[in-house]
Amino acid sequence: MKTKITDELKEMVTQGINWAKLEIEYLKLTAVEKAIILISMMVIGAVFILLLLPAVLMFLFALAQVFIDMMPKAVAYVCVGGIVLFLLSILVLFRKQLVINPVAKFISKVLLDSQANRNSNKEEK
């Protein structure tokens, strides 16, 4: 009788250890997946910005050329610089709505979404 109980306890401990190892492996894989998603989005964002900067510069020079037809050259470039400073000030004033909230939403979606899916999958079983 005692050997049966001790054998069952040993089996339960072994199964518990195996379960813990599998859970740790799952956490590692989940962390790697989330890190890959975050890093890939940062790389895509950096490439996007690097490709967007020359295009924006070209558009600004084109706008300056349009203004040159209407006013002296120096004033045209000052007007384009003023437009850029105005847009930057709008970005700074509304940085929470334009930058912080979308980034926080994306990161929280990546980090917390799979945990919610995991909990809903456990409830279905």
Short mmCIF file of C-alpha atoms in Angstrom, two decimals:
data_model
loop_
_atom_site.label_atom_id
_atom_site.label_comp_id
_atom_site.label_asym_id
_atom_site.label_seq_id
_atom_site.Cartn_x
_atom_site.Cartn_y
_atom_site.Cartn_z
CA MET A 1 0.00 0.00 0.00
CA LYS A 2 2.74 2.45 0.98
CA THR A 3 4.82 1.63 -2.07
CA LYS A 4 1.84 2.35 -4.28
CA ILE A 5 1.35 5.79 -2.71
CA THR A 6 5.06 6.63 -2.85
CA ASP A 7 5.21 5.50 -6.48
CA GLU A 8 2.25 7.72 -7.30
CA LEU A 9 3.85 10.65 -5.46
CA LYS A 10 7.12 10.12 -7.34
CA GLU A 11 5.22 10.02 -10.62
CA MET A 12 3.32 13.19 -9.72
CA VAL A 13 6.58 14.98 -8.82
CA THR A 14 8.16 13.82 -12.09
CA GLN A 15 5.15 15.02 -14.06
CA GLY A 16 5.22 18.34 -12.20
CA ILE A 17 8.89 18.82 -13.03
CA ASN A 18 8.23 17.97 -16.68
CA TRP A 19 5.31 20.40 -16.74
CA ALA A 20 7.50 23.15 -15.22
CA LYS A 21 10.22 22.54 -17.83
CA LEU A 22 7.67 22.72 -20.64
CA GLU A 23 6.18 25.91 -19.18
CA ILE A 24 9.64 27.53 -18.99
CA GLU A 25 10.33 26.50 -22.59
CA TYR A 26 7.00 28.00 -23.65
CA LEU A 27 7.83 31.26 -21.87
CA LYS A 28 11.21 31.40 -23.62
CA LEU A 29 9.61 30.87 -27.02
CA THR A 30 6.97 33.50 -26.29
CA ALA A 31 9.62 36.01 -25.19
CA VAL A 32 11.66 35.37 -28.33
CA GLU A 33 8.56 35.76 -30.51
CA LYS A 34 7.67 39.08 -28.90
CA ALA A 35 11.25 40.33 -29.14
CA ILE A 36 11.35 39.43 -32.83
CA ILE A 37 8.10 41.30 -33.48
CA LEU A 38 9.31 44.41 -31.62
CA ILE A 39 12.75 44.43 -33.25
CA SER A 40 11.32 43.84 -36.73
CA MET A 41 8.88 46.74 -36.29
CA MET A 42 11.76 48.97 -35.15
CA VAL A 43 13.80 47.98 -38.23
CA ILE A 44 10.82 48.60 -40.52
CA GLY A 45 10.27 51.98 -38.87
CA ALA A 46 13.92 52.93 -39.26
CA VAL A 47 13.96 51.92 -42.94
CA PHE A 48 10.72 53.83 -43.48
CA ILE A 49 12.17 56.96 -41.92
CA LEU A 50 15.41 56.66 -43.88
CA LEU A 51 13.49 56.36 -47.13
CA LEU A 52 11.00 59.06 -46.21
CA LEU A 53 13.57 61.74 -45.33
CA PRO A 54 14.91 62.27 -48.88
CA ALA A 55 11.37 62.39 -50.26
CA VAL A 56 10.36 65.02 -47.70
CA LEU A 57 13.47 67.04 -48.50
CA MET A 58 12.63 66.95 -52.19
CA PHE A 59 9.07 68.07 -51.51
CA LEU A 60 10.36 70.93 -49.35
CA PHE A 61 12.75 72.09 -52.07
CA ALA A 62 9.91 71.86 -54.60
CA LEU A 63 7.73 73.96 -52.29
CA ALA A 64 10.56 76.47 -51.97
CA GLN A 65 10.76 76.65 -55.78
CA VAL A 66 7.03 77.35 -55.93
CA PHE A 67 7.45 80.12 -53.38
CA ILE A 68 10.45 81.55 -55.28
CA ASP A 69 8.09 82.33 -58.17
CA MET A 70 6.04 84.51 -55.81
CA MET A 71 8.69 86.10 -53.53
CA PRO A 72 12.45 86.58 -53.19
CA LYS A 73 14.59 83.44 -52.83
CA ALA A 74 15.63 83.98 -49.20
CA VAL A 75 12.07 84.68 -48.08
CA ALA A 76 10.84 81.56 -49.86
CA TYR A 77 13.33 79.36 -47.98
CA VAL A 78 12.46 81.09 -44.70
CA CYS A 79 8.76 80.39 -45.34
CA VAL A 80 9.47 76.70 -45.98
CA GLY A 81 11.59 76.59 -42.80
CA GLY A 82 8.72 78.21 -40.91
CA ILE A 83 6.31 75.59 -42.22
CA VAL A 84 8.67 72.83 -41.06
CA LEU A 85 9.03 74.42 -37.61
CA PHE A 86 5.24 74.78 -37.39
CA LEU A 87 4.77 71.08 -38.22
CA LEU A 88 7.44 70.11 -35.67
CA SER A 89 5.76 72.22 -32.99
CA ILE A 90 2.43 70.51 -33.73
CA LEU A 91 4.20 67.16 -33.38
CA VAL A 92 5.66 68.22 -30.03
CA LEU A 93 2.34 69.60 -28.76
CA PHE A 94 0.38 66.50 -29.76
CA ARG A 95 3.14 63.96 -29.14
CA LYS A 96 0.96 61.94 -26.77
CA GLN A 97 -1.81 61.44 -29.33
CA LEU A 98 0.49 61.12 -32.35
CA VAL A 99 3.45 59.15 -30.99
CA ILE A 100 3.16 57.87 -27.43
CA ASN A 101 -0.35 56.37 -27.53
CA PRO A 102 0.12 54.42 -30.81
CA VAL A 103 3.50 53.06 -29.68
CA ALA A 104 2.13 52.10 -26.26
CA LYS A 105 -0.90 50.46 -27.88
CA PHE A 106 1.29 48.43 -30.23
CA ILE A 107 3.70 47.30 -27.51
CA SER A 108 0.90 46.40 -25.10
CA LYS A 109 -0.85 44.49 -27.89
CA VAL A 110 2.31 42.51 -28.62
CA LEU A 111 3.13 41.84 -24.97
CA LEU A 112 -0.36 41.26 -23.55
CA ASP A 113 -2.35 39.87 -26.48
CA SER A 114 -0.83 36.39 -26.50
CA GLN A 115 -1.37 36.07 -22.76
CA ALA A 116 -5.07 36.83 -23.25
CA ASN A 117 -5.21 34.29 -26.08
CA ARG A 118 -3.49 31.72 -23.87
CA ASN A 119 -5.99 32.29 -21.05
CA SER A 120 -8.95 32.02 -23.44
CA ASN A 121 -7.54 28.78 -24.87
CA LYS A 122 -7.25 27.31 -21.36
CA GLU A 123 -10.86 28.29 -20.60
CA GLU A 124 -12.09 26.58 -23.79
CA LYS A 125 -10.45 23.29 -22.79
#
